[in-house]
């Protein structure tokens, strides 16, 4: 297959070019020719590369030049731009002046420019922009004359002073706002437009005074000085808090820096044949092939953003300026054909003349991504192979959650918060978890409710479980609400800061409106929008035919199998529907938390040894050929006998759990007929099944202080004693995993029995069953051997009893660094490995996942970590262990099956890594199966097609 | 230097021999010649090898044969001995019969044999022995005739039935005891000797009935059947609980198995020219060159052990049987010369004829080990190089603790417990921690007290701190008392099971005596003895001239530097006295726990942000060019401002800590004049400095229930809120180490300032100071870079302020697996590495050190781990990371200094590993410095002398 060229590959080429000419800081564009081109996003930023490409394509772009990102990086390092940068900028400015026949801020028709940031990845609104640069006390009059519009000229000048004062000279915005508002008051007008040229001249005078006062210097009248200062301010804006925050959230490298684009000014607010707008070549929400966007007549970009005037759909332009409209359609179609992708563009019309200000590949929903890719293949724009890369695997989640049907009613967006957990939810507001439970009701009487909280806490869980969606006014993407709802696959909008939640009054206030308990709202967790009223929802469609077509192109490449993590039959059925090829992790402990099972589990843990001491003692005496009472035994042996008595007690309780586990396994095996099912033996420390220690301590202390004769006390004290016994300082590193199975072999025995009895049961009924018994938390060969021996012995026992055999394997989780280091040893006993990368990340980094949020925000903000290692697999550290264990394990056992069942199994870049390492499968939550399938296919296709980083950005 | 041969190397040779003749199961000895030799401990066990060697040397050894350990291992695997073993045993028996001119249990002069276990490492009393084998209803009469002593014959027979019944046929001991006691009652005698031949015949008859009843079979009359059954029972005894327990404690491999020694019987109880005894060629306690031991006339080994008769010093033998005495002296001298080591021997005299039953290198105290080694060099028996290996590094601890002066008074041993923490303590008994504090008193009025408890708990700590020594009746080598006292360097005898501690009555009972509060006892923590009354103690002498001589031989070999872990000036002075060549770990947090400092530390942690919010907000508004109130800020920024306010508050508190830290550093630098001092920045999570969360919860809940209006509540609730904020699920993996320094850079700043101000201060006074600032818990290069930048910046600031520079380094602990994996990266910033193997073991294994005791006993018992990995470095896992990090780090920075500062730094086998990996130094607690020095010298000498495992066992 031939090598195909994809956008990212082009960027690579651009990068090389940059290296060759490391000292070229300034790239000119104009007069139909540009120094740079569209491939040079690394160097010129997205905007600069787009401008160069459009210029080269002969499109009407306001000419100018781009100061490349290396200049910004140097500025960050040295605190000043180099002389080379200054010199090259001056040369470019001279060229621009020559091209335009104007001088910057000088002469009768002064050249005015905009100075804009433009990084490799779009960071809308995060950095600073300065317009109208070049205006001063003299040139403003020239402009007034040229444009024949003094008000326009003075308004432009006062805007420059305001922007420059704020951005360059660090003067607080209110300083200017107060002057402006006072002037409006004085002139008795509510609108900016109420100020005429004279009034604006007064404003300018006061602005200049304010600059002098606050910046201890005059507003610079020298246009060149303005330019240098503005350029440096844009460089600095790369480091402002907003920009840093945005990069942190969007995982953008802090070291990239921004380019600076200097362009001649064009004005959409000069006349009624002027205007400005934005658009997409196809519908970014649905993918429909339609010219989509909006524009404003006689306005500047600012006006669109500020929301004072409502833009009109772009098709209206066809009526108002048909020629311009046709030209715009023609240009954007050419752009789409050129970039072979849907374009997101900006334009300005100045006195009937169209200027293209920006074009880039448009952001889109998952639905749109799939549809656009398919259309483009049909249109012959891209190949099927390229289409595979046009969808971000994560976007497929859109197909698995309901969406709001925005056509069903008028959409009034109340606020936009963080898209914390995708999907849609429509329901009646409740403000407490208890109310949620009450209002949601049971059975037939179910009401949809939306739980609205300032922020959620673990105490709200019961309310979150019954609610359709969660809305919080505080907290980020990793807040409690966000994390919990994502786990539940439930829609959540978090940190909608415009909303005030008054939990006392039980109301929420936003945009001057007040909402009470029972009012309807709709949430869009995919975009973060909070919408007033009751919208309809569109159910998810994982079997969308277009999606199926795309997956059909992608799947043949895929080498990794994709399994699901599912603990109960229902989840297994769901996973299979999403295309899971087996269960990679069935956590048996989750089966114990059910109402029916927890009491038996507790009975096992609290096993009353007393009843069994005689039996254990008799056994001991028999073995030791002695005839002693418990007290006569030496302390060590006494405790041995007690332990044996506890074991006997545990065995009693386990007997009651056996049939319940078996039933669950039967359900899971049935759902996965024909596919392997990996079942992990008990993993969590036993205290997780008991009440919390501190709660018991408090309860006892309070009872002792108030009702010291309460009969409850004895029981509580006994319970606490056992809880204390099981208490651990670091449960993550505690008595769990195979350590439980080794100290309480009867637990492993019971579980193995339940597994094999279930397997034989379904096998007899014709189900193809492949149990894989997985031992958790091994660190040594001997642990593995100990547990594998129990499993194999029980398997043989069951097969003998039932007269039927099934194929099975015994393997282990690799989730401790030591296991990876001695994987060659462990593979002697383990027939498969499954990387538990959650725990492996915890131990490799020494990060407790439950506590890491105390550190992680700072680490991401300071750039110490680029990503949350629990979200995306840390290739350098954890990945090194994954690779090492895989290689060493297969050295011992070439047929070793290796997979991953941590949450990374559903994260695209981690899936790619698993493919590169050569694992056999990944396993993830059912809702991530589609994503993992596509990510695996992309990774393999990247290999096959010999392209690098084929994914589109 | 020539290759010298040391004992362990000989064993290796033996092992190879075993492999060559893997099917030789039975080794004959007798008639002046043996199949085996003394080097074959692996094959023949210690006893068998000794018997072979003595036979070959022409010494009077009762002839017999040894069934080697491989037969035992096969027995363990297959549950039965192979036919080869049976056949070879029969051949050896025939040879023995021919040599003796007797037949086993047959004929007029029947051959009788003993069947004894004998493993590679001595396991005294742990496995089973059968004597008089060959006796049956017929041969017993022949024996009576031959020996002309029917009572002797019947007593021997009834002993055989009893031992055989118990050991081979699994019949409980009381079955026989009851018969025997009933017979004594019937015959109206209190002593065994009160039963005559007739009575013994009756006992035999009843014994046989009991066997029939309990074992459902007759006592085997066929001598050959007896032999086979006895052999197999000895094999089985390798696996009994006592033996397993012993191996666990003594770190002996469960897979070694035992050999079985079959020897003709010799009797020390035949006449008044018979007897039995044990001895040493030199005094094992003091090392004095004297013939040392004890014996009993007309007695068997059993009688010595049972304590019914008191043995007499061996020199008495010279008067009674001067020829035998001379022969014994001659033989043992020859043995010592042969083995070139002090011998521990057993002998029996039968009718005036001397038989040697066993010889082995004798166990000895550290004092004796040093003295014997020196003597032997002087005597020309061994070289100086060999002498280095004659002392176990751990034994040097004996020189650092006081000993009991056993000559000062009569020594009455009340009980022997576990030697939990070495040294000696003499004091008055107290039974509670509070009483200990009360009685111990303060200042001039100090009384020495011994805290006696059934077992100690963390609540006893204050009592343990003031006590001279601790005695417990329960608990093992890893019990609370044992672990804590070892940490304190305080004498402890644990698990002295013969003692009953009655805490209610405040008394302890032992050997029928009762001891009350205030009674004097003496403890020997080195041997585990509890001694009645008030002995004198001999103070430690680390500068013992003999020790210094030995160290003088060893030290030139040493390549590893040895440093000490010391947190305060006093410890640093102590460490230097023991020969520490610097401080490898100075934990700054320990400085904060002092009375003066803790309040400031708490003030820092509880930093009241309110006071500083205006300042922080003003700063924010300035930076953002805004003018907003806190409430007007979006939630994320609000929290930024609050954090900054907290930081300002913390800086205030830190200022007060600075001079206190500086003072401590000055003291440490002074003590280590000329040597490097590694100072670690703050490591533990901050909640460790605050009250416990659960205590606060209980206090608040109780107050709320009883005094809801208490003014205390507000403060408590605030405190709890902060404690909750800092609460962690897994503190070990939490917000600690460099994570603190990164989130609270002001802490690192303060600490760096204290370090460099102190360094400059002492440097100005002529002290040679080499601070090495160590960043804890790094996992990434960027963490290291972040902290190193702060340290270097502060260093430059201080140097500039003070006008003086000092050399310093910045490095890091390697204590997380990820740090080892990316050590090449981290070494770009780190100038040295120090392995924190405590934490590295925790994360590599996923073992919480605070919780591991829930798992470890089972793991050791089941052989899943051979050793506690927190005691001896796990070479396969943790060691792999140590090696990897060292290699990778040095690849980046060839001059990288690498050390270890975990507790393994003072454990000999770990020190050996550090030497092998090529570290620059080890660092350990001051009391381990001598041990580490010798261990490091031995490891290096092993290299230089080209011997393997040179250490004596």
Tab-separated table of C-alpha atoms in Angstrom, chain A residues 697-850:
chain	number	residue	atom	x	y	z
A	697	UNK	CA	-15.348	4.868	67.283
A	698	UNK	CA	-17.608	7.886	67.330
A	699	UNK	CA	-20.741	5.824	67.870
A	700	UNK	CA	-19.197	3.960	70.767
A	701	UNK	CA	-17.724	7.046	72.385
A	702	UNK	CA	-21.023	8.888	72.202
A	703	UNK	CA	-22.947	5.908	73.584
A	704	UNK	CA	-20.433	5.547	76.384
A	705	UNK	CA	-20.832	9.211	77.253
A	706	UNK	CA	-24.604	9.253	77.065
A	707	UNK	CA	-25.964	5.726	77.577
A	708	UNK	CA	-23.146	3.774	79.151
A	709	UNK	CA	-25.469	0.871	79.937
A	710	UNK	CA	-26.707	0.461	76.374
A	711	UNK	CA	-26.783	-3.163	75.359
A	712	UNK	CA	-25.652	-2.184	71.885
A	713	UNK	CA	-22.225	-1.335	73.230
A	714	UNK	CA	-20.965	-4.879	73.603
A	715	UNK	CA	-21.717	-5.729	69.996
A	716	UNK	CA	-20.292	-2.491	68.738
A	717	UNK	CA	-17.101	-2.960	70.706
A	718	UNK	CA	-16.632	-6.433	69.314
A	719	UNK	CA	-17.213	-5.169	65.817
A	720	UNK	CA	-14.758	-2.336	66.347
A	721	UNK	CA	-12.183	-4.761	67.701
A	722	UNK	CA	-12.369	-6.744	64.478
A	723	UNK	CA	-12.351	-3.592	62.371
A	724	UNK	CA	-9.278	-2.439	64.295
A	725	UNK	CA	-7.630	-5.762	63.617
A	726	UNK	CA	-8.227	-5.296	59.928
A	727	UNK	CA	-7.423	-1.595	59.939
A	728	UNK	CA	-4.562	-0.605	57.646
A	729	UNK	CA	-2.482	2.509	57.322
A	730	UNK	CA	-2.123	2.076	53.594
A	731	UNK	CA	-4.880	-0.228	52.370
A	732	UNK	CA	-3.623	0.101	48.824
A	733	UNK	CA	-0.436	-1.659	49.936
A	734	UNK	CA	-2.167	-3.865	52.415
A	735	UNK	CA	-3.722	-7.216	53.003
A	736	UNK	CA	-5.427	-7.639	49.662
A	737	UNK	CA	-5.110	-9.378	46.324
A	738	UNK	CA	-3.452	-12.754	46.383
A	739	UNK	CA	-2.365	-12.021	49.928
A	740	UNK	CA	-5.947	-12.675	50.938
A	741	UNK	CA	-6.037	-15.878	48.954
A	742	UNK	CA	-2.820	-17.045	50.547
A	743	UNK	CA	-3.746	-16.219	54.118
A	744	UNK	CA	-7.343	-17.376	53.577
A	745	UNK	CA	-7.008	-20.114	50.967
A	746	UNK	CA	-10.605	-21.096	51.600
A	747	UNK	CA	-11.702	-17.907	49.829
A	748	UNK	CA	-9.818	-18.807	46.660
A	749	UNK	CA	-11.159	-22.324	46.938
A	750	UNK	CA	-14.748	-21.158	47.167
A	751	UNK	CA	-14.307	-18.793	44.260
A	752	UNK	CA	-12.619	-21.384	42.085
A	753	UNK	CA	-15.404	-23.791	42.894
A	754	UNK	CA	-18.065	-21.242	41.958
A	755	UNK	CA	-16.245	-20.507	38.689
A	756	UNK	CA	-15.827	-24.117	37.614
A	757	UNK	CA	-19.241	-25.277	38.750
A	758	UNK	CA	-20.734	-22.425	36.732
A	759	UNK	CA	-18.527	-23.194	33.727
A	760	UNK	CA	-19.407	-26.867	33.733
A	761	UNK	CA	-23.067	-26.019	34.192
A	762	UNK	CA	-23.240	-23.779	31.118
A	763	UNK	CA	-20.927	-25.999	29.084
A	764	UNK	CA	-23.371	-28.835	29.581
A	765	UNK	CA	-26.024	-26.598	28.073
A	766	UNK	CA	-23.935	-25.942	24.987
A	767	UNK	CA	-22.365	-22.622	25.910
A	768	UNK	CA	-18.776	-22.261	24.766
A	769	UNK	CA	-17.037	-21.185	27.915
A	770	UNK	CA	-13.387	-20.183	28.431
A	771	UNK	CA	-12.778	-19.161	32.007
A	772	UNK	CA	-9.478	-17.452	32.756
A	773	UNK	CA	-8.872	-17.290	36.472
A	774	UNK	CA	-6.796	-14.268	37.369
A	775	UNK	CA	-4.790	-13.919	40.565
A	776	UNK	CA	-4.433	-10.313	41.659
A	777	UNK	CA	-1.454	-8.451	43.114
A	778	UNK	CA	1.228	-11.093	42.738
A	779	UNK	CA	4.788	-9.968	43.300
A	780	UNK	CA	6.548	-13.332	43.339
A	781	UNK	CA	6.445	-16.653	41.565
A	782	UNK	CA	5.597	-18.461	44.757
A	783	UNK	CA	2.468	-16.433	45.366
A	784	UNK	CA	1.337	-17.329	41.884
A	785	UNK	CA	2.211	-20.965	42.354
A	786	UNK	CA	0.351	-21.095	45.654
A	787	UNK	CA	-2.864	-19.719	44.228
A	788	UNK	CA	-2.623	-21.503	40.879
A	789	UNK	CA	-2.278	-24.799	42.729
A	790	UNK	CA	-5.519	-24.182	44.602
A	791	UNK	CA	-7.372	-23.184	41.451
A	792	UNK	CA	-6.105	-26.166	39.477
A	793	UNK	CA	-6.866	-28.583	42.293
A	794	UNK	CA	-10.423	-27.299	42.683
A	795	UNK	CA	-10.910	-27.382	38.905
A	796	UNK	CA	-9.946	-31.034	38.802
A	797	UNK	CA	-12.206	-31.771	41.754
A	798	UNK	CA	-15.178	-30.113	40.089
A	799	UNK	CA	-14.503	-31.775	36.725
A	800	UNK	CA	-14.366	-35.109	38.451
A	801	UNK	CA	-17.518	-34.503	40.437
A	802	UNK	CA	-19.464	-33.267	37.429
A	803	UNK	CA	-17.958	-35.565	34.853
A	804	UNK	CA	-17.281	-32.679	32.450
A	805	UNK	CA	-14.174	-30.694	31.720
A	806	UNK	CA	-13.783	-27.217	30.325
A	807	UNK	CA	-10.693	-25.518	29.004
A	808	UNK	CA	-9.401	-22.885	31.353
A	809	UNK	CA	-6.306	-20.869	32.142
A	810	UNK	CA	-4.784	-19.519	35.304
A	811	UNK	CA	-2.926	-16.242	35.058
A	812	UNK	CA	-2.203	-13.114	36.981
A	813	UNK	CA	-2.574	-9.377	37.118
A	814	UNK	CA	0.718	-7.585	36.703
A	815	UNK	CA	0.106	-4.575	38.863
A	816	UNK	CA	3.175	-4.302	41.039
A	817	UNK	CA	6.595	-3.212	39.820
A	818	UNK	CA	8.142	-6.342	41.255
A	819	UNK	CA	5.849	-8.534	39.208
A	820	UNK	CA	7.052	-6.814	36.064
A	821	UNK	CA	10.677	-7.151	37.122
A	822	UNK	CA	10.383	-10.898	37.722
A	823	UNK	CA	7.832	-11.571	34.996
A	824	UNK	CA	10.069	-14.268	33.546
A	825	UNK	CA	9.715	-16.136	36.820
A	826	UNK	CA	6.005	-15.569	37.237
A	827	UNK	CA	5.332	-16.756	33.686
A	828	UNK	CA	6.435	-20.199	34.772
A	829	UNK	CA	3.110	-20.521	36.531
A	830	UNK	CA	0.967	-17.874	34.856
A	831	UNK	CA	-0.623	-18.737	31.537
A	832	UNK	CA	-1.605	-15.144	30.940
A	833	UNK	CA	-0.755	-11.663	32.175
A	834	UNK	CA	-3.156	-8.810	32.483
A	835	UNK	CA	-1.701	-5.430	33.349
A	836	UNK	CA	-3.586	-3.711	36.107
A	837	UNK	CA	-2.247	-0.350	35.110
A	838	UNK	CA	-4.274	1.519	37.718
A	839	UNK	CA	-2.409	-0.101	40.564
A	840	UNK	CA	0.799	-0.342	38.577
A	841	UNK	CA	0.660	3.413	38.131
A	842	UNK	CA	0.015	3.848	41.840
A	843	UNK	CA	3.032	1.819	42.872
A	844	UNK	CA	5.382	2.902	40.094
A	845	UNK	CA	4.783	6.576	40.809
A	846	UNK	CA	4.040	6.103	44.475
A	847	UNK	CA	0.768	7.956	43.883
A	848	UNK	CA	-2.325	6.958	45.794
A	849	UNK	CA	-5.138	7.364	43.366
A	850	UNK	CA	-7.501	8.344	46.146
